JSON list of C-alpha atoms in Angstrom, two decimals:
[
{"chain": "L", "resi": 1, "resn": "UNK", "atom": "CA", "xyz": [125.76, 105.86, 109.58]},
{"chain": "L", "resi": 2, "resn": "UNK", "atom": "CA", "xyz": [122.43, 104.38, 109.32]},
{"chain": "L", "resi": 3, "resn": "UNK", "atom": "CA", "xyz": [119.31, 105.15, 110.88]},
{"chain": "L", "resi": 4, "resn": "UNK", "atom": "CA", "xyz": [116.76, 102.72, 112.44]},
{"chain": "L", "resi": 5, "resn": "UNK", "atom": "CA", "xyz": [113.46, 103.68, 110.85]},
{"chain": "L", "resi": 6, "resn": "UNK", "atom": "CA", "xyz": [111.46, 101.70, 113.84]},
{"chain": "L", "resi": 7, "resn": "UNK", "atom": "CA", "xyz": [113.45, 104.21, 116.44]},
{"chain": "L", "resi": 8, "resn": "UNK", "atom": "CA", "xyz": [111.44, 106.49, 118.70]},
{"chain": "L", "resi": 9, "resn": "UNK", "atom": "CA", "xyz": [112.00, 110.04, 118.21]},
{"chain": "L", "resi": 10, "resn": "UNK", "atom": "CA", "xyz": [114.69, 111.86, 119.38]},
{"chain": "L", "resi": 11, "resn": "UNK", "atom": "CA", "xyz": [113.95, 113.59, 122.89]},
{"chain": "L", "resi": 12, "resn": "UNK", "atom": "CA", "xyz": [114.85, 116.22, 125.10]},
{"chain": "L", "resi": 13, "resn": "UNK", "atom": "CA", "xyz": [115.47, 115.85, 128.67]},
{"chain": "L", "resi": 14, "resn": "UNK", "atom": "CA", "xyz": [111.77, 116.68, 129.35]},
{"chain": "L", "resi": 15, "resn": "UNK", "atom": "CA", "xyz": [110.32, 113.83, 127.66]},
{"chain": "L", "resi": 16, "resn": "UNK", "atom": "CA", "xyz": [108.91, 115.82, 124.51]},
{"chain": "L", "resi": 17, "resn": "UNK", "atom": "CA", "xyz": [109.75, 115.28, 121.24]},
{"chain": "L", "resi": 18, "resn": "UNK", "atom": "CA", "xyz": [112.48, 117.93, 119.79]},
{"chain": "L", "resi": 19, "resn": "UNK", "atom": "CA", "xyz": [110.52, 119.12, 117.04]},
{"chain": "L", "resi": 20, "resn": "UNK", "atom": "CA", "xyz": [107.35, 120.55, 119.90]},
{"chain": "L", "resi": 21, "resn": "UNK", "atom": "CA", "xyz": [109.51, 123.46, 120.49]},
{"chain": "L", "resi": 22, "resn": "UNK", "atom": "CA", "xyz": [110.76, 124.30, 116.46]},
{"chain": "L", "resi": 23, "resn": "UNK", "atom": "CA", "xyz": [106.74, 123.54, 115.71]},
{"chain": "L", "resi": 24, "resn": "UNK", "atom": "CA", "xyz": [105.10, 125.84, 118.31]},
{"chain": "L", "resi": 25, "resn": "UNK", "atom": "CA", "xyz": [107.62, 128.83, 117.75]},
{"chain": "L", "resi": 26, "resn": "UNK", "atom": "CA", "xyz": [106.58, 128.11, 113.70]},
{"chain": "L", "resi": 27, "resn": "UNK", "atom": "CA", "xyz": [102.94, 128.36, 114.74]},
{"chain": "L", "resi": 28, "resn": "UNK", "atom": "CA", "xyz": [103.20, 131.30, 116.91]},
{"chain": "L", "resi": 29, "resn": "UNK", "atom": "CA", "xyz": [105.48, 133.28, 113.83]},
{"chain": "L", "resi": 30, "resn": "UNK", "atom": "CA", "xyz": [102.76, 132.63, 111.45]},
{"chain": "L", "resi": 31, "resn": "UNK", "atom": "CA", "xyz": [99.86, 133.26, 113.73]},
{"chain": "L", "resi": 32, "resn": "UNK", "atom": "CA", "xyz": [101.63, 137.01, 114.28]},
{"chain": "L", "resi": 33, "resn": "UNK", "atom": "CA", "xyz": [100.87, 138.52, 110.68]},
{"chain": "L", "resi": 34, "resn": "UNK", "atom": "CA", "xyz": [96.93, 136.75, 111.00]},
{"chain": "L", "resi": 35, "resn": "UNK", "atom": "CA", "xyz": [96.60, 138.70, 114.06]},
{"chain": "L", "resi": 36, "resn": "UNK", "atom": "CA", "xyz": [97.53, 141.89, 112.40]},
{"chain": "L", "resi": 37, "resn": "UNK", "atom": "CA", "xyz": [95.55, 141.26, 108.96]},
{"chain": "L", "resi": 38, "resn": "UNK", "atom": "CA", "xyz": [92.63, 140.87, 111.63]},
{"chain": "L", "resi": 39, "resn": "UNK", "atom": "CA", "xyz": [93.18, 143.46, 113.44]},
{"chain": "L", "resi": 40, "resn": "UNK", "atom": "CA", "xyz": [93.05, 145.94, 110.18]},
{"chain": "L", "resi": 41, "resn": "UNK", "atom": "CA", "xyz": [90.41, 143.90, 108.19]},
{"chain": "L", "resi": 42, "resn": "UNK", "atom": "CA", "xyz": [87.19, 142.77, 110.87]},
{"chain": "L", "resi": 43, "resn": "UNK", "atom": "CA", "xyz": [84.72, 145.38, 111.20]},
{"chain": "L", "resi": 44, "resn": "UNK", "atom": "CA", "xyz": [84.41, 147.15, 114.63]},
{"chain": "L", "resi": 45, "resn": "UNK", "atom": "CA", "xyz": [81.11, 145.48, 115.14]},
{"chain": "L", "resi": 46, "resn": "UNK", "atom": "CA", "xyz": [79.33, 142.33, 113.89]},
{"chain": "L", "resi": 47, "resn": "UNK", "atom": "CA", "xyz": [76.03, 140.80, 114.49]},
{"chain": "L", "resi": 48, "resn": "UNK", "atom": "CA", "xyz": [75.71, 137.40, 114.79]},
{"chain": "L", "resi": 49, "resn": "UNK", "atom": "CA", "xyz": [72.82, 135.06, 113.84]},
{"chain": "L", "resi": 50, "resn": "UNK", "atom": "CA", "xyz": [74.65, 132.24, 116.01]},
{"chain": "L", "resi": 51, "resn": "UNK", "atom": "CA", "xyz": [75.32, 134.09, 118.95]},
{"chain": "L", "resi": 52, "resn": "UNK", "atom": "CA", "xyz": [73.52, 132.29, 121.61]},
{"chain": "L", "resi": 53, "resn": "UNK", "atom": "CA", "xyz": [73.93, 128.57, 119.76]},
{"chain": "L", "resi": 54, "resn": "UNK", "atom": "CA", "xyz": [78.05, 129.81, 120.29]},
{"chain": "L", "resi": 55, "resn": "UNK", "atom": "CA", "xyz": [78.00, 130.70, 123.53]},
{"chain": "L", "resi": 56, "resn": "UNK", "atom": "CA", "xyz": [75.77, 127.69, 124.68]},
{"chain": "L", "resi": 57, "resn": "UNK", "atom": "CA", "xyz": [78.10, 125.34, 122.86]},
{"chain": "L", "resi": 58, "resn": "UNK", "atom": "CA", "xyz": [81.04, 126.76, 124.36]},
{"chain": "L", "resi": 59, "resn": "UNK", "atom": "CA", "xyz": [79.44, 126.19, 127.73]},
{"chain": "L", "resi": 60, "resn": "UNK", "atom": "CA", "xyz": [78.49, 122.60, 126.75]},
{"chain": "L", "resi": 61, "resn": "UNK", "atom": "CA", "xyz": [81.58, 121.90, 126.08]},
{"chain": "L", "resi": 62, "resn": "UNK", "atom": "CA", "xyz": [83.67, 123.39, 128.92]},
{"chain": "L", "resi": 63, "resn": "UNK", "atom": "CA", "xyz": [80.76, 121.31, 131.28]},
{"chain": "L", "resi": 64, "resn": "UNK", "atom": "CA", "xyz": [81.66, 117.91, 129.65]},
{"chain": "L", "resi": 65, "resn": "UNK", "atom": "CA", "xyz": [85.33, 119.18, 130.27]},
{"chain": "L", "resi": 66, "resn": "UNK", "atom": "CA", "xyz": [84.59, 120.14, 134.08]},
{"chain": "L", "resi": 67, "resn": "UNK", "atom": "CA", "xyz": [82.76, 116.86, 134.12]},
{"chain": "L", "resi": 68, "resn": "UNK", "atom": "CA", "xyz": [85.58, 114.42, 132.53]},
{"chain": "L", "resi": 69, "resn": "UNK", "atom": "CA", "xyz": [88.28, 116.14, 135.09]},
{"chain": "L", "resi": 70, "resn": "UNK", "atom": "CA", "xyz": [86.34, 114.88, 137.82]},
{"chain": "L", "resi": 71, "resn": "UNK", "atom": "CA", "xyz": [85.24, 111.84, 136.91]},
{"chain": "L", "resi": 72, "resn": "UNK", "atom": "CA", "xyz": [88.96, 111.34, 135.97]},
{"chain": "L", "resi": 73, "resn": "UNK", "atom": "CA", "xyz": [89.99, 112.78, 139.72]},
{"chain": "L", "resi": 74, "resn": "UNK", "atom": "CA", "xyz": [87.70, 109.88, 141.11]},
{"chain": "L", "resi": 75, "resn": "UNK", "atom": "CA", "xyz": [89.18, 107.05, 139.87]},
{"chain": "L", "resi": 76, "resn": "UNK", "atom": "CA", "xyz": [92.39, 106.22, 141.13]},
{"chain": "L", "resi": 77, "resn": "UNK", "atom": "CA", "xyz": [93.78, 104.51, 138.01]},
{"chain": "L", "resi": 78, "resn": "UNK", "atom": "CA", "xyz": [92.17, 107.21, 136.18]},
{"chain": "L", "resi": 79, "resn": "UNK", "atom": "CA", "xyz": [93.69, 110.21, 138.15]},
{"chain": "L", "resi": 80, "resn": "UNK", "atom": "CA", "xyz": [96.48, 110.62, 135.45]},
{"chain": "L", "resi": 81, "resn": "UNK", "atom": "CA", "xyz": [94.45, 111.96, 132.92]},
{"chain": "L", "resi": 82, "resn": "UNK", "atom": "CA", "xyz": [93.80, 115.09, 135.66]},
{"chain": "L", "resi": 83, "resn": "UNK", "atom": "CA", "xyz": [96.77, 117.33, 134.82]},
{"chain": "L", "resi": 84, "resn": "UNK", "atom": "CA", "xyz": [95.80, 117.66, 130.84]},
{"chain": "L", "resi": 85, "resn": "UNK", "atom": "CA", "xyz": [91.78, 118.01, 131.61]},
{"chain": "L", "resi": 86, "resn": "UNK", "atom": "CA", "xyz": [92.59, 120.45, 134.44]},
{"chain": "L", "resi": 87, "resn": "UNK", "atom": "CA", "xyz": [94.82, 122.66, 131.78]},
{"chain": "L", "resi": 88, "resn": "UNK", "atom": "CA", "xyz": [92.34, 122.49, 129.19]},
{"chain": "L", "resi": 89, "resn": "UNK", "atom": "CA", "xyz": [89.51, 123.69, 131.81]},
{"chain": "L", "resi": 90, "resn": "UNK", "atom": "CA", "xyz": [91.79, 126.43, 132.89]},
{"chain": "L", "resi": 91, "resn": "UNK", "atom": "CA", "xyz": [92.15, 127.85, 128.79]},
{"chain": "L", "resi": 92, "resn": "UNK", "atom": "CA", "xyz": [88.61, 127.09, 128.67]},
{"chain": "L", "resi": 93, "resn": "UNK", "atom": "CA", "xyz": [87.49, 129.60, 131.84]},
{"chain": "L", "resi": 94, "resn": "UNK", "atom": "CA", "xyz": [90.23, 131.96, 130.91]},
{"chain": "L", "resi": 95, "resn": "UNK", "atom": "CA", "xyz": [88.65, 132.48, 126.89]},
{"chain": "L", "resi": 96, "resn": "UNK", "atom": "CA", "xyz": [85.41, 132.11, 129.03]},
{"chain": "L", "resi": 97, "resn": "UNK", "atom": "CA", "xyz": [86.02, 134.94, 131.16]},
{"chain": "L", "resi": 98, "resn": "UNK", "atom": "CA", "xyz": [87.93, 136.89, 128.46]},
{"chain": "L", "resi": 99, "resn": "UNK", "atom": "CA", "xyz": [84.96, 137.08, 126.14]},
{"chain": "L", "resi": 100, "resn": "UNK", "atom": "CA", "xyz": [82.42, 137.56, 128.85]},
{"chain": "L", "resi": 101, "resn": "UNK", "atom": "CA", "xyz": [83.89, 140.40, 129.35]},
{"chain": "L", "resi": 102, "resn": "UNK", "atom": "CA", "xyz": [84.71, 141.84, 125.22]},
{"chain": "L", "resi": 103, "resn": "UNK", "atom": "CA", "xyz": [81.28, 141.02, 123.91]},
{"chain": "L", "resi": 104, "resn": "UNK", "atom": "CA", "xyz": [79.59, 142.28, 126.79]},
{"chain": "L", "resi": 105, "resn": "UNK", "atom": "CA", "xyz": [77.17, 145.48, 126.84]},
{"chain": "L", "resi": 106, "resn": "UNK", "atom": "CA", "xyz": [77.71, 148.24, 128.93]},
{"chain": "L", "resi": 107, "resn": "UNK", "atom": "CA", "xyz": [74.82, 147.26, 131.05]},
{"chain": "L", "resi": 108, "resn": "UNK", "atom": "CA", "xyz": [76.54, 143.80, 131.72]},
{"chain": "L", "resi": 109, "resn": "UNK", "atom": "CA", "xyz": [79.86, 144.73, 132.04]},
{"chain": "L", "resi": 110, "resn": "UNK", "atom": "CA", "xyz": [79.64, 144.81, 135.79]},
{"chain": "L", "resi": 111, "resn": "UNK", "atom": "CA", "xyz": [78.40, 141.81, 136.24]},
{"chain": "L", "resi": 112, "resn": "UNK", "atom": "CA", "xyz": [80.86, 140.07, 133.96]},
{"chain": "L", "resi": 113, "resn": "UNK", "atom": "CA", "xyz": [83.79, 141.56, 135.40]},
{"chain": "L", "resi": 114, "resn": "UNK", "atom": "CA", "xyz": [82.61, 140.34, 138.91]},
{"chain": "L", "resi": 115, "resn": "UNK", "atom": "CA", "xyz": [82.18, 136.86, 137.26]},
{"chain": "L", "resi": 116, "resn": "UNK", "atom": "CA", "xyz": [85.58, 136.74, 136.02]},
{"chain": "L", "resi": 117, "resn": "UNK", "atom": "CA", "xyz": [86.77, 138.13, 139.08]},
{"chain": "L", "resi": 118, "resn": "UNK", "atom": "CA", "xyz": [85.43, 135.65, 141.75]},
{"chain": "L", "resi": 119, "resn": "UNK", "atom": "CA", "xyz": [84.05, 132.69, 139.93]},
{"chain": "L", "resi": 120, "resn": "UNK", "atom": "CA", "xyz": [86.24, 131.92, 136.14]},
{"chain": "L", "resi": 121, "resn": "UNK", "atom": "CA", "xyz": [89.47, 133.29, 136.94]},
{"chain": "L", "resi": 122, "resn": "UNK", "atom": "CA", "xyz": [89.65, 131.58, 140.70]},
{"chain": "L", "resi": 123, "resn": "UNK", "atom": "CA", "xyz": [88.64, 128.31, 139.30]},
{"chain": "L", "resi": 124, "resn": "UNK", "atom": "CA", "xyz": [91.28, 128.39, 136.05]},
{"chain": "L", "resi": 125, "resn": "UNK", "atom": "CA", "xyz": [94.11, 128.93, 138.77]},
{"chain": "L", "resi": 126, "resn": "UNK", "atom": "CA", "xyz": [92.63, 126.20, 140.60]},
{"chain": "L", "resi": 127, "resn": "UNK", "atom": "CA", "xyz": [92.68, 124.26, 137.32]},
{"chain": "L", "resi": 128, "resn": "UNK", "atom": "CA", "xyz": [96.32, 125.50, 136.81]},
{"chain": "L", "resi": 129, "resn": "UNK", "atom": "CA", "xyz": [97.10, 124.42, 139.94]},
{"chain": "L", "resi": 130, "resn": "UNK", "atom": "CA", "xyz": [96.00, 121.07, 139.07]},
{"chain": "L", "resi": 131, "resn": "UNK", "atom": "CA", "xyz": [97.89, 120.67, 136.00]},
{"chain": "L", "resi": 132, "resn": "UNK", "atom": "CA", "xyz": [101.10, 121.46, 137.34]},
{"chain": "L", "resi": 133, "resn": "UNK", "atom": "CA", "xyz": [101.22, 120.17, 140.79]},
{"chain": "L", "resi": 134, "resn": "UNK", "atom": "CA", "xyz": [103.92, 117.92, 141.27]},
{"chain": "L", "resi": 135, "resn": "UNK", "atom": "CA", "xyz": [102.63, 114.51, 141.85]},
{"chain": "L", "resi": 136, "resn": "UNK", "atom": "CA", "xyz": [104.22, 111.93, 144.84]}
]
């Protein structure tokens, strides 16, 4: 039996590749023992002579990705590119709100916990929400 080289990939019922599944579960197994070496080896606390260029960039960035959803939500012949923009803003608030909340000093805490609360976490499920809406 011979194979046509020019042949799409074999699929699954979803659409996706066969290998997506075998790969992530690969990537996830290997990421396990960095997490632990991490967890043992990075020192309890760190200063950083990038902090506020990192935390800027990261806000640049999850801007142009608010921005590009909506533009994207605007145009009709656009408004499939929604569902994958709308996921990646909803990681992006998530991490957002996530280390808000770890690198923040006692003094802040509060306010980043009512941040998360009623402004980044509402908006990712909106996001979610977006993503994974069934379309007519």
């Amino acid at each position: 039996m011979t194979t046509n080289p020019t042949a799409p990939a074999p699929t699954s019922h979803s659409g996706l590749p066969r290998w997506v599944g075998p790969l992530y579960l690969t990537l996830s197994a290997i990421l396990l023992p960095w997490i632990v070496y991490l967890s043992l080896s990075l020192p309890g606390r760190q200063l950083s002579e990038h902090y506020r260029m990192a935390w800027v960039g990261f806000d640049v960035f999850l801007l142009g990705q608010l921005a590009r959803t909506g533009a994207y939500a605007l145009r009709p012949r656009w408004r499939d590119r929604v569902p994958p923009h709308a996921a990646a803003c909803a990681a992006m608030l998530c991490v957002d709100a996530w280390f808000d909340i770890t690198t923040s000093t006692p003094h802040d805490l509060p306010l980043s916990l009512l941040l998360a609360a009623t402004v980044e976490l509402p908006l990712a499920g909106l996001c979610w929400w977006l993503a994974t809406r069934r379309r007519p």
